[in-house]
Coordinates of N, CA and C in Angstrom, one line a residue:
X1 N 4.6 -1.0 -29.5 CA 5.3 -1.5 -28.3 C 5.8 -2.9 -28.6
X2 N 7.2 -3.4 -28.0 CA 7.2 -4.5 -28.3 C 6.6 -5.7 -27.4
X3 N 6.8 -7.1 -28.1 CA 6.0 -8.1 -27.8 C 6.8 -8.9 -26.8
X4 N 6.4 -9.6 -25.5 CA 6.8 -10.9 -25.1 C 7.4 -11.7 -25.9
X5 N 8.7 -12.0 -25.7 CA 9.2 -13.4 -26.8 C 9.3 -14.7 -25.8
X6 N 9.2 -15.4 -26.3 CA 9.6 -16.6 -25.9 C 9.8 -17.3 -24.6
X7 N 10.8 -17.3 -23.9 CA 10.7 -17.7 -22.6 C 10.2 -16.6 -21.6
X8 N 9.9 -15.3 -22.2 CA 9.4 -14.0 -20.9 C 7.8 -14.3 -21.3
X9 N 7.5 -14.7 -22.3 CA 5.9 -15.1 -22.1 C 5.4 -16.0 -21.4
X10 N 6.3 -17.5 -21.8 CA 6.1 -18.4 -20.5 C 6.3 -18.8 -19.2
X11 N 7.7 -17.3 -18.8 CA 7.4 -17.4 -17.8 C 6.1 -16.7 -17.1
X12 N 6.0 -15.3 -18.0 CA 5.0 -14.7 -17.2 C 3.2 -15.5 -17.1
X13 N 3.3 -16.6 -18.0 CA 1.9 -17.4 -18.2 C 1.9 -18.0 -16.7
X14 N 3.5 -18.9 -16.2 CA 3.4 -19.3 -15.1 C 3.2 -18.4 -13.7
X15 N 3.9 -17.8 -13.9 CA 3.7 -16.4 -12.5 C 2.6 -16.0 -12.0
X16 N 2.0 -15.7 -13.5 CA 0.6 -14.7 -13.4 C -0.5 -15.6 -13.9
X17 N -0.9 -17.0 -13.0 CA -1.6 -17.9 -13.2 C -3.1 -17.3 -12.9
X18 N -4.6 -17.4 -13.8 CA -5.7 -16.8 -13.7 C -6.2 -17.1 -12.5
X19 N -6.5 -18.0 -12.1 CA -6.6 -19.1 -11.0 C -6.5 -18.1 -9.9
X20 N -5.1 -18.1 -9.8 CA -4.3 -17.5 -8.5 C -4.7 -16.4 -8.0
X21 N -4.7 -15.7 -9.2 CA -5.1 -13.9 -8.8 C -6.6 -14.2 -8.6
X22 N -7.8 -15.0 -8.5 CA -8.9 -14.9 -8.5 C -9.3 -15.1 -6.7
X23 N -8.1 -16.0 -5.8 CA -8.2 -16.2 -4.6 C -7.8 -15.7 -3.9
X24 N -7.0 -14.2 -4.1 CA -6.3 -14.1 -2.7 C -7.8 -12.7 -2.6
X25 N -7.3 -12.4 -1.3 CA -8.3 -11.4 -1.1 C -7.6 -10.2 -0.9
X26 N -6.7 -10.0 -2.2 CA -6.9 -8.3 -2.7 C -7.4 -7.8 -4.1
X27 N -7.1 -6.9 -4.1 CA -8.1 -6.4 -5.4 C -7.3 -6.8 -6.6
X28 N -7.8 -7.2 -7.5 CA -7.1 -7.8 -9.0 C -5.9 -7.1 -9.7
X29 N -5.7 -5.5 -9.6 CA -5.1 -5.5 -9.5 C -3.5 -5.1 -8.7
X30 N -4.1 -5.2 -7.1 CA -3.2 -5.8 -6.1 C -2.3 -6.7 -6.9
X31 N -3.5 -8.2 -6.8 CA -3.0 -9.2 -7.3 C -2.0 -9.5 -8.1
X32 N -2.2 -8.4 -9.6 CA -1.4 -8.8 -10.5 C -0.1 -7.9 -9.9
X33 N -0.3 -7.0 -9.4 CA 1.0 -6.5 -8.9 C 2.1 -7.3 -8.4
X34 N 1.5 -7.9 -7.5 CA 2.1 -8.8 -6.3 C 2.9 -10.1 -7.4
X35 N 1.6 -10.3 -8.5 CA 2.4 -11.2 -9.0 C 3.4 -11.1 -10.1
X36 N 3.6 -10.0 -11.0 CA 4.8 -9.4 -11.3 C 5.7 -9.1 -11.0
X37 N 5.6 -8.7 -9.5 CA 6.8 -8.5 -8.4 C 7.7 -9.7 -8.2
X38 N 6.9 -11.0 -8.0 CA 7.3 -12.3 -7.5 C 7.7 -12.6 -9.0
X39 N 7.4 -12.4 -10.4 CA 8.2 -13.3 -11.5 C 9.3 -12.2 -11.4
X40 N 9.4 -11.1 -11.4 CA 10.7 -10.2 -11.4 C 11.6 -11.1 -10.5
X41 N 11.4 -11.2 -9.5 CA 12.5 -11.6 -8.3 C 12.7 -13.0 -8.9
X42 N 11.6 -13.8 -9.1 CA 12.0 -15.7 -9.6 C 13.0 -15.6 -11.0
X43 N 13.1 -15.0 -11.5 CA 13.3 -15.0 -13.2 C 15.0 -14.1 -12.8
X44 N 15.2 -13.8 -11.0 CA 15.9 -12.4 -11.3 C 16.9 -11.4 -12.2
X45 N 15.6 -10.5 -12.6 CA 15.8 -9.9 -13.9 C 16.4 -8.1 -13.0
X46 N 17.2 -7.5 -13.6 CA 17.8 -6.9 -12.9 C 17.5 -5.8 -14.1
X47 N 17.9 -4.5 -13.3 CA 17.6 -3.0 -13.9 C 17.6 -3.2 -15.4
X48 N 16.4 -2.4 -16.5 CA 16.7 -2.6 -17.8 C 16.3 -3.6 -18.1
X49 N 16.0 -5.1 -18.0 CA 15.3 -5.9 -18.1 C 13.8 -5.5 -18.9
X50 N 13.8 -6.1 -19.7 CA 12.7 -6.0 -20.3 C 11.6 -7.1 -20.1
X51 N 10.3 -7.0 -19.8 CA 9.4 -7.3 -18.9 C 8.1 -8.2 -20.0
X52 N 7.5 -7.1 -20.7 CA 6.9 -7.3 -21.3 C 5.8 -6.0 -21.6
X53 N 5.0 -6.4 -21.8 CA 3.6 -4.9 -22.5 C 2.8 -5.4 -21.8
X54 N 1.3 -4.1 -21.7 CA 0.5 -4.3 -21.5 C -0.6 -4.9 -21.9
X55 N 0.0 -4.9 -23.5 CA -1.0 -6.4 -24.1 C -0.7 -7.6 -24.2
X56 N 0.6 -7.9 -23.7 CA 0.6 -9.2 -23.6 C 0.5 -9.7 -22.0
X57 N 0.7 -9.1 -21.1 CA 0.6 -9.4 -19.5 C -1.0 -9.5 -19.6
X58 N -2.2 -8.8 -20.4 CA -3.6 -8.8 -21.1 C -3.8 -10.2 -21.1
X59 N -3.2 -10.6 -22.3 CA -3.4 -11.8 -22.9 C -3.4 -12.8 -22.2
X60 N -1.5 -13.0 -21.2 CA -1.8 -13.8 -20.7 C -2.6 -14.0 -19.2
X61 N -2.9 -13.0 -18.7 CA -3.5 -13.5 -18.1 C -5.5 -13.2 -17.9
X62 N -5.8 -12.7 -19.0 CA -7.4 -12.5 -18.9 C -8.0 -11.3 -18.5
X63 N -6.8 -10.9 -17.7 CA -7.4 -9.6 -17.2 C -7.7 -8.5 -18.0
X64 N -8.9 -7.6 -17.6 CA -9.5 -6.3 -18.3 C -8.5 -5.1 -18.5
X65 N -8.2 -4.5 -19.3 CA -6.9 -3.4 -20.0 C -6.6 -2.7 -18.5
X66 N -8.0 -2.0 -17.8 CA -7.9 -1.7 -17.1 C -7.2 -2.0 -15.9
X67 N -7.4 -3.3 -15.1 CA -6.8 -3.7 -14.4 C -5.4 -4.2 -14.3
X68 N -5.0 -4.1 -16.0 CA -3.8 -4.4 -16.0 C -2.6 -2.8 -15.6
X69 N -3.5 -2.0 -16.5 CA -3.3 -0.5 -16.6 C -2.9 -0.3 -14.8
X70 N -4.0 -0.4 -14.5 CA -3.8 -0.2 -12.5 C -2.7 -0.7 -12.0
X71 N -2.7 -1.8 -12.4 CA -1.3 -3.1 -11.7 C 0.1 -2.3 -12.2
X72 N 0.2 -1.9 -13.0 CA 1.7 -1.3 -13.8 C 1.6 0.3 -13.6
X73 N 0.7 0.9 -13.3 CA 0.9 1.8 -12.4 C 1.0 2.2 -10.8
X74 N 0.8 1.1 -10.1 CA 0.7 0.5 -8.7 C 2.3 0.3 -9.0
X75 N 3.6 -0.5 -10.1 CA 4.3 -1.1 -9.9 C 5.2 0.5 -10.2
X76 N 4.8 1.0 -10.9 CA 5.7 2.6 -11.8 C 5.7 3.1 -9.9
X77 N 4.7 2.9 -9.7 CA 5.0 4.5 -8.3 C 5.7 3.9 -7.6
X78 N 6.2 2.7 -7.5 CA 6.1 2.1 -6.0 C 8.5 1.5 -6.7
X79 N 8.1 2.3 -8.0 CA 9.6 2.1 -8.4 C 10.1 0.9 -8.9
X80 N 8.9 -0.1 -8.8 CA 9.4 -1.2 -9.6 C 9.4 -1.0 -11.3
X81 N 8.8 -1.1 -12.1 CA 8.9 -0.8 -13.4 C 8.7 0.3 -14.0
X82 N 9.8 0.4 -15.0 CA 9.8 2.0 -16.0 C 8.7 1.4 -17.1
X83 N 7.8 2.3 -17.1 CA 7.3 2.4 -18.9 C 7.5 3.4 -19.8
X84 N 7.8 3.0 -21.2 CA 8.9 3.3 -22.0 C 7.7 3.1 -23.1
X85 N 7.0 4.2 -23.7 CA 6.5 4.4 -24.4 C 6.8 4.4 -26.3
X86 N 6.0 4.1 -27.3 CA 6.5 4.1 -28.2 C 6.9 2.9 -29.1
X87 N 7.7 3.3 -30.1 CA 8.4 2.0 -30.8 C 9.5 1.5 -29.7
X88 N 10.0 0.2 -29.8 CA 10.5 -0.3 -29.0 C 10.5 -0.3 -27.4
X89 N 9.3 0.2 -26.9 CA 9.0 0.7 -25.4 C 8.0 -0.9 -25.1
X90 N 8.0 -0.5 -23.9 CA 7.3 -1.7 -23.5 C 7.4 -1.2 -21.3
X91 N 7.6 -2.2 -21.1 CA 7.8 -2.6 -19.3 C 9.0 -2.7 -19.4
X92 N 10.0 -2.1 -18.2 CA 11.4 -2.2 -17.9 C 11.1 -3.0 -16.4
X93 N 12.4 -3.4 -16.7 CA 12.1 -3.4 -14.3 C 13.3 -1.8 -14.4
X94 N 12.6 -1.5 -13.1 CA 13.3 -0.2 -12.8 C 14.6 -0.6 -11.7
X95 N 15.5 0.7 -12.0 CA 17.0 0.2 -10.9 C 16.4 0.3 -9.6
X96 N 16.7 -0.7 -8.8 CA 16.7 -1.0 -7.7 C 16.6 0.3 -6.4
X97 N 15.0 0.5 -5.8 CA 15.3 1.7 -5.0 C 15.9 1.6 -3.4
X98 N 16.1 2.4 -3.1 CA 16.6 2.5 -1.5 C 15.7 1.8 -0.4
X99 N 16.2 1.3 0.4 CA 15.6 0.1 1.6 C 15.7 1.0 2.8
X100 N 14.8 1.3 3.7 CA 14.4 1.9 4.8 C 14.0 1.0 5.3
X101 N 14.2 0.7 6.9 CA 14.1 -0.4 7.5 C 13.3 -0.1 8.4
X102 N 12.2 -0.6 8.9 CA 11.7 -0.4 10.2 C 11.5 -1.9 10.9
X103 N 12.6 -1.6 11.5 CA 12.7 -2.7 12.6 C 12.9 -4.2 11.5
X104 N 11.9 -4.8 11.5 CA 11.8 -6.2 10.7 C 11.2 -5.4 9.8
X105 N 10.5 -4.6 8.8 CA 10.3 -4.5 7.6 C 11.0 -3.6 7.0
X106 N 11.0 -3.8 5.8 CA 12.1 -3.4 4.7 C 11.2 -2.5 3.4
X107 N 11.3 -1.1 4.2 CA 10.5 -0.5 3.0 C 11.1 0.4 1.9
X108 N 10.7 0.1 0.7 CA 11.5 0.5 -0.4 C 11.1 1.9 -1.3
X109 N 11.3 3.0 -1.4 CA 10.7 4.1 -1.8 C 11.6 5.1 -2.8
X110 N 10.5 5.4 -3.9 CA 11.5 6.1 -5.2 C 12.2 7.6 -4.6
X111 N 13.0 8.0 -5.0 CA 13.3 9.4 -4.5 C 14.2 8.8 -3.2
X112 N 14.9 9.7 -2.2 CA 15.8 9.8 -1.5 C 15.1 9.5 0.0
X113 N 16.0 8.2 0.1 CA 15.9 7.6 1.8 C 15.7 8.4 2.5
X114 N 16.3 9.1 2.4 CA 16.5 10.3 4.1 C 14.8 10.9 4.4
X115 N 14.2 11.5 3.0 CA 13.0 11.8 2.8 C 11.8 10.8 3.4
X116 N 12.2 9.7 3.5 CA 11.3 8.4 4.3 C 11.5 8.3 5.1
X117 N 12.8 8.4 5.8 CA 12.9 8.9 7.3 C 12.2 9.4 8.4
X118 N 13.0 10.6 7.2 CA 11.9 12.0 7.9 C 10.7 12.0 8.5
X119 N 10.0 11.1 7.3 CA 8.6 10.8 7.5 C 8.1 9.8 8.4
X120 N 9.0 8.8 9.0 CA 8.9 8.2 9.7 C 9.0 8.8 11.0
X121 N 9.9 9.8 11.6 CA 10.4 9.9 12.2 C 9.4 11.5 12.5
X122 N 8.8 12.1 12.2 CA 7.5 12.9 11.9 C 6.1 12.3 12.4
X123 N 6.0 11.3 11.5 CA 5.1 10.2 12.0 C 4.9 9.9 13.4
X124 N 5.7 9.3 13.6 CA 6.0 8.8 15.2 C 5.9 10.1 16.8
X125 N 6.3 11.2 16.1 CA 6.4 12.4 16.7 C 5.0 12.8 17.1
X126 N 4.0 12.8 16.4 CA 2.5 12.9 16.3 C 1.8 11.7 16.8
X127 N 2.4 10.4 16.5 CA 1.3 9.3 17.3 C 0.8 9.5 18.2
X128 N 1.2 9.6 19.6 CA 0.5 9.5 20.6 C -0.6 10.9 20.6
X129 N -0.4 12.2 19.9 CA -1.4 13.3 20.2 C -2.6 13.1 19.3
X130 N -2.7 12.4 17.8 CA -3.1 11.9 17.2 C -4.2 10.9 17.5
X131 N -3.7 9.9 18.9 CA -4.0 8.5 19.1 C -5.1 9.1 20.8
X132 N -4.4 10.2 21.2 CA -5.3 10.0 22.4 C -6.6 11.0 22.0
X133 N -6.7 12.0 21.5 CA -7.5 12.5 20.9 C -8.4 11.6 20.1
X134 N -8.4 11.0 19.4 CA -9.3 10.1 18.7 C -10.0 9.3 19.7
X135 N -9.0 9.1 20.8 CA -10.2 8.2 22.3 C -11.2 9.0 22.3
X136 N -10.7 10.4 22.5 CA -11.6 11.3 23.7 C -12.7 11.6 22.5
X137 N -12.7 11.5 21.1 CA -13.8 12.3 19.8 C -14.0 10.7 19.1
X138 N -14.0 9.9 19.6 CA -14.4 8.7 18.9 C -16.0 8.4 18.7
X139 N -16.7 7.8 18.1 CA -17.6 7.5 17.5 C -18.0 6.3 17.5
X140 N -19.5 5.6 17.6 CA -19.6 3.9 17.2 C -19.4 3.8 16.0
X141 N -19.8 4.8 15.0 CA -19.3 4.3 13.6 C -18.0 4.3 13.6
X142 N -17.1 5.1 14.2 CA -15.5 5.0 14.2 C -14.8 3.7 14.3
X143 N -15.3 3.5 15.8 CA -15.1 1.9 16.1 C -15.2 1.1 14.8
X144 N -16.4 0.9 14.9 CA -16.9 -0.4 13.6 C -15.7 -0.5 12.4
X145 N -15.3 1.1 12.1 CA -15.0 1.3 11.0 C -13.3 0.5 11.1
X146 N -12.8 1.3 12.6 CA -11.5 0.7 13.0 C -11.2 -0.8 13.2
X147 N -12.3 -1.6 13.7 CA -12.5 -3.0 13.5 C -12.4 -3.4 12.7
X148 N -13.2 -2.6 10.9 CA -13.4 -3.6 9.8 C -12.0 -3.6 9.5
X149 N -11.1 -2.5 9.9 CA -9.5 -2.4 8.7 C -8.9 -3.9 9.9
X150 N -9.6 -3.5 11.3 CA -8.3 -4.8 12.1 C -8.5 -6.3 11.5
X151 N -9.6 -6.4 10.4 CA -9.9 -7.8 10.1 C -9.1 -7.7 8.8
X152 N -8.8 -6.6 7.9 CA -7.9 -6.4 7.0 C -6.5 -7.2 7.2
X153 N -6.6 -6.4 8.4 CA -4.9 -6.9 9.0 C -4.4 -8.7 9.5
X154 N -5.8 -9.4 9.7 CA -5.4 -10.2 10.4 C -5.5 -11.3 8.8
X155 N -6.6 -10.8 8.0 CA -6.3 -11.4 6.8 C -5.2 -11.6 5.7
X156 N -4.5 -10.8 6.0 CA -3.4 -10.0 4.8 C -3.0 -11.5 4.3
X157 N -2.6 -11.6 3.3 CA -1.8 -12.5 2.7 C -0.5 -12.1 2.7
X158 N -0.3 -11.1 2.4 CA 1.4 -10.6 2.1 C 2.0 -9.9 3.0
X159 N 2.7 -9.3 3.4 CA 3.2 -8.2 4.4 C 3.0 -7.1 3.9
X160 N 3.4 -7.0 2.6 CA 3.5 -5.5 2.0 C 1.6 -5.3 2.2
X161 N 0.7 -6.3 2.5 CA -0.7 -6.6 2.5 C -1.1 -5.8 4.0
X162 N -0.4 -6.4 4.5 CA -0.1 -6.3 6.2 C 0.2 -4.9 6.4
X163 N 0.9 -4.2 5.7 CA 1.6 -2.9 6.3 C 0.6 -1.8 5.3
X164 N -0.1 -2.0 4.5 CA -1.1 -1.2 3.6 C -2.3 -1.3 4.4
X165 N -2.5 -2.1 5.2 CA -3.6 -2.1 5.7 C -3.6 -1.6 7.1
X166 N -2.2 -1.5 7.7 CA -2.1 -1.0 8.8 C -2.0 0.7 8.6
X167 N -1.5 1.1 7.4 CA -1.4 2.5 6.8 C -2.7 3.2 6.9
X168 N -4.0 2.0 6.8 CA -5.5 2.6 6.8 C -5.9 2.5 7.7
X169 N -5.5 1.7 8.9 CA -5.8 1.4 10.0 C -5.7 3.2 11.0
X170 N -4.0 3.6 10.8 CA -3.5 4.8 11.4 C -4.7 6.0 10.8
X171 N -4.7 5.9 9.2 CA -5.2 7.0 8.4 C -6.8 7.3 9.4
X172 N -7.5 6.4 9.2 CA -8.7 6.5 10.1 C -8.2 6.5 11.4
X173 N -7.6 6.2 12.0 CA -7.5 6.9 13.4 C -7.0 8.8 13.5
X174 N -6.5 8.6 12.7 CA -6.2 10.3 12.1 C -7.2 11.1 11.7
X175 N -8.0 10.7 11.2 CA -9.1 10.9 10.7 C -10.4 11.1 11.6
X176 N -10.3 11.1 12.9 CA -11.2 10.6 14.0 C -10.8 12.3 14.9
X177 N -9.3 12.4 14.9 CA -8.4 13.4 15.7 C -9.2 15.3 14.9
X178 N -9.9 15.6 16.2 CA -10.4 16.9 15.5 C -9.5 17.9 15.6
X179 N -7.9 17.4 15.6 CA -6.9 18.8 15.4 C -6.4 18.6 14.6
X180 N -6.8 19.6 13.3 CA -7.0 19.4 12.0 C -5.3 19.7 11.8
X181 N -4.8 20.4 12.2 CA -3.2 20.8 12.2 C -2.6 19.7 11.8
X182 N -2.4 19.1 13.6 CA -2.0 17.7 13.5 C -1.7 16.7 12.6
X183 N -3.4 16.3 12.3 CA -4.0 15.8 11.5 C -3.7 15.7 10.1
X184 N -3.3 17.1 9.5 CA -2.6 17.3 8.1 C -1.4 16.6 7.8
X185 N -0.9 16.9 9.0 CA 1.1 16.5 8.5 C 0.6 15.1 9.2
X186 N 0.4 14.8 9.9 CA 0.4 13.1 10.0 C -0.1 12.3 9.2
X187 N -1.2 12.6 8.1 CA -2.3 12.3 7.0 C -0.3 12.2 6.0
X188 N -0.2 13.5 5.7 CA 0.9 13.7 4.7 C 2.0 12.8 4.6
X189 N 2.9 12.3 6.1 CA 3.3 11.2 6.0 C 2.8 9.6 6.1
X190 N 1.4 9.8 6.2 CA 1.0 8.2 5.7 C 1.2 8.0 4.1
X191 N 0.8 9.0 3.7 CA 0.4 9.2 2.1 C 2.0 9.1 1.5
X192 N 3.2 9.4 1.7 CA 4.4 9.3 1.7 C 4.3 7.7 2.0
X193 N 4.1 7.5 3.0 CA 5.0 6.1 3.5 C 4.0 4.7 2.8
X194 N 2.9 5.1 2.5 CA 1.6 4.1 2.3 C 2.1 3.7 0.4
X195 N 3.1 4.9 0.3 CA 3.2 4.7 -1.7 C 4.5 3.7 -1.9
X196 N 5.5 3.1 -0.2 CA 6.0 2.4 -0.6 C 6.1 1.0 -0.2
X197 N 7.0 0.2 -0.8 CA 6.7 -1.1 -0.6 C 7.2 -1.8 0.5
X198 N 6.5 -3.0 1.3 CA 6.7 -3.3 2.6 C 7.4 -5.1 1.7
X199 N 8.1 -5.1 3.1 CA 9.1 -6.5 2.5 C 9.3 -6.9 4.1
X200 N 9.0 -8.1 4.2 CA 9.7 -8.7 6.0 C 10.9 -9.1 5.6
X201 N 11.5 -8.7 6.7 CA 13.2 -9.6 6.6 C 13.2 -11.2 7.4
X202 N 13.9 -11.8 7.6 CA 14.2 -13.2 7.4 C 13.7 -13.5 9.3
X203 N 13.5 -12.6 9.9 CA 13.2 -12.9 11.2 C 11.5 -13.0 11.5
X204 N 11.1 -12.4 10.3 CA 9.5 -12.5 10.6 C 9.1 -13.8 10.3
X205 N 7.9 -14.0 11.5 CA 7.5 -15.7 11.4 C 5.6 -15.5 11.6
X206 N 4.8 -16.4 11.6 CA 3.4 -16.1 12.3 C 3.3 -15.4 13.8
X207 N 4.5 -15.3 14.5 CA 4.6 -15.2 15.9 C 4.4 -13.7 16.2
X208 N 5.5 -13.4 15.1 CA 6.1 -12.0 15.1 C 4.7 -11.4 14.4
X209 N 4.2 -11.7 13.5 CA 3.0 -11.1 12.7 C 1.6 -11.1 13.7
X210 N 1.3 -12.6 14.3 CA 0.4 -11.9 15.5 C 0.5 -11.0 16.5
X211 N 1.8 -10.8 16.6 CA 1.9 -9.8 17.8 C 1.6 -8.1 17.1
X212 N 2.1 -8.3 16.2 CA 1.9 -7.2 15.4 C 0.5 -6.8 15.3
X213 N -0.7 -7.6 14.9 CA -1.7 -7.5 15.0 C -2.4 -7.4 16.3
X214 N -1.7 -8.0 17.4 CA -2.5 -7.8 18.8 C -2.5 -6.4 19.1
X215 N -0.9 -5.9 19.2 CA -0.7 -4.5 19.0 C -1.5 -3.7 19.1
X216 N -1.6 -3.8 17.4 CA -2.9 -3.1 16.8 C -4.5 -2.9 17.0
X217 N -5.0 -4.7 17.5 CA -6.1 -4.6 18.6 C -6.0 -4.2 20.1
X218 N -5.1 -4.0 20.6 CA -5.0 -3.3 22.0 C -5.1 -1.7 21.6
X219 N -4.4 -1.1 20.6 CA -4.7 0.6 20.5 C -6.2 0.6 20.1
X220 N -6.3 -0.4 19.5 CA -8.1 0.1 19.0 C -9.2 0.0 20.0
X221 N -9.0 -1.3 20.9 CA -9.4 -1.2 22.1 C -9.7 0.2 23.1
X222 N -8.5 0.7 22.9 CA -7.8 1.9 24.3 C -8.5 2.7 23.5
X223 N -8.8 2.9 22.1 CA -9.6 4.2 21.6 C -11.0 4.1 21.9
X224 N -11.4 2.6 21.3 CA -13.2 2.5 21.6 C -13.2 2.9 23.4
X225 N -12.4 2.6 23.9 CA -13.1 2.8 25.5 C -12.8 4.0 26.2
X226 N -12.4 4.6 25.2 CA -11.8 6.7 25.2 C -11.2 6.6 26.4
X227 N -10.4 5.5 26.4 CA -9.1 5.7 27.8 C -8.2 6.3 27.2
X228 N -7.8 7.6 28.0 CA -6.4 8.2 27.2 C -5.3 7.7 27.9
X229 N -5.5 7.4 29.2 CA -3.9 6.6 29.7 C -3.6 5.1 28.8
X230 N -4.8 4.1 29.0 CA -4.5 2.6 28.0 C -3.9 3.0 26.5
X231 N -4.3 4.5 25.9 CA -4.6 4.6 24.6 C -2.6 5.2 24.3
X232 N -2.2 6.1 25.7 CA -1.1 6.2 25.7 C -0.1 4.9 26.1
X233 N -0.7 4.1 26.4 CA -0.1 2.7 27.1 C 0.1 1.8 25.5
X234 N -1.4 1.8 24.7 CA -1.1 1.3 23.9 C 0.1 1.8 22.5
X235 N 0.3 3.2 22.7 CA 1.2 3.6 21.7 C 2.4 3.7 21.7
X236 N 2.8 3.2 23.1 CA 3.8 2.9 23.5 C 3.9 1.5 23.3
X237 N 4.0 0.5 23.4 CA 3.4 -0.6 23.1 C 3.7 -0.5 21.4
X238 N 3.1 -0.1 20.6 CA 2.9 0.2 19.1 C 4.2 0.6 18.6
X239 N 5.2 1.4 19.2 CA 6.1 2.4 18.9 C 7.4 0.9 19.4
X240 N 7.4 0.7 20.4 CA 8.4 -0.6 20.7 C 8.7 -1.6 19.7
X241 N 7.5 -2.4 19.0 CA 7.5 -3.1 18.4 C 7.1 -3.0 16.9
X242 N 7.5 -1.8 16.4 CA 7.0 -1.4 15.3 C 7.7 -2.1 14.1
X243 N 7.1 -2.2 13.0 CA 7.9 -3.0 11.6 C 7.6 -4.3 11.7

């Protein structure tokens, strides 16, 4: 495979500082994801661009084969980078995928827009039968469980942090709903929508992001107290302000 030359080494030494990826609170290789994503866009290197390898993104930044392995596969599904196996193969950046908007977030997914739609638009169709059911079959371990993802959410560092965590937030409330039916195709489009990437547009501020999170603590609320009217109040509420 070929090697990092010259200025794509140094940049990527700066980008992908050891330091950095050691503090945020996602998993390492989150981290290195997030931070290949951000030298792609600083450096902006456009389709076909050649990136570097997996032993030198290794080298410079310390991390274990494995976690680098995870990070560039995290970046292959999610459509940022082609790997190109072989002599002269290495890390590509991949052509630029399709932008599906929800509301203020900007989500980006390999394969055809319409198909993430759909899924959104599926998604949304099942919330509320999904969301009041899980009041009425809820659990204290459910609860706890639905709590620990809302501390997920209020910690995020990133958005795309922010909307992954809200993906697991839904997933376990789906997970709670004993109509297994239901339950399948709403599971099916989280799993669709959770593999692409979240981006805020230029209007999201701290304001907009706590509301987003209160949101999310008001439906969790309306489940722990198996109110089905608050739990319908809250997904309305959810569905208004969504992205």
């Amino acid at each position: 495979m070929a090697h990092i030359t010259g200025d794509v080494q140094k940049s990527t030494e700066t980008d992908l500082p050891r330091l950095a990826l050691q503090t945020r609170p996602l998993s390492r290789a989150e981290q290195l994801a997030e931070s290949i994503r951000e030298a792609i866009r600083e450096r902006e290197m456009s389709a076909g661009d050649f990136f570097g390898t997996l032993e030198s993104i290794r080298e410079n930044t310390g991390l274990a084969r494995t976690t680098v392995s995870e990070a560039v596969t995290l970046l292959r599904d999610r459509g940022v980078l082609v790997v190109k196996p072989g002599r002269g193969g290495g890390l590509f950046v991949a052509a630029t995928t399709p932008l599906v908007r929800l509301r203020h977030t900007l989500m980006s997914f390999e394969g055809d827009p319409v198909t993430a739609a759909d899924a959104i638009e599926l998604r949304e169709s099942l919330e509320e039968l999904i969301a009041v059911k899980a009041a009425a079959h809820r659990r204290a371990a459910d609860v706890s469980e639905l709590e620990e993802i809302l501390v997920e959410m209020r910690t995020a560092e990133t958005w795309d942090g922010f909307m992954q965590a809200n993906w697991h937030l839904h997933a376990k409330i789906a997970a709670i709903c004993p109509n297994a039916m239901a339950r399948s195709v709403y599971e099916s489009t989280l799993g669709f929508l959770s593999g692409g990437h979240a981006e805020q547009d230029d209007e999201v501020d701290e304001t907009y992001w706590g509301m987003r999170v209160a949101v999310h603590e008001e439906l969790v609320a309306a489940i722990a107290a198996g109110d089905a009217d608050a739990t319908r109040a809250a997904v309305a509420a959810h569905a208004s302000s969504r992205g």
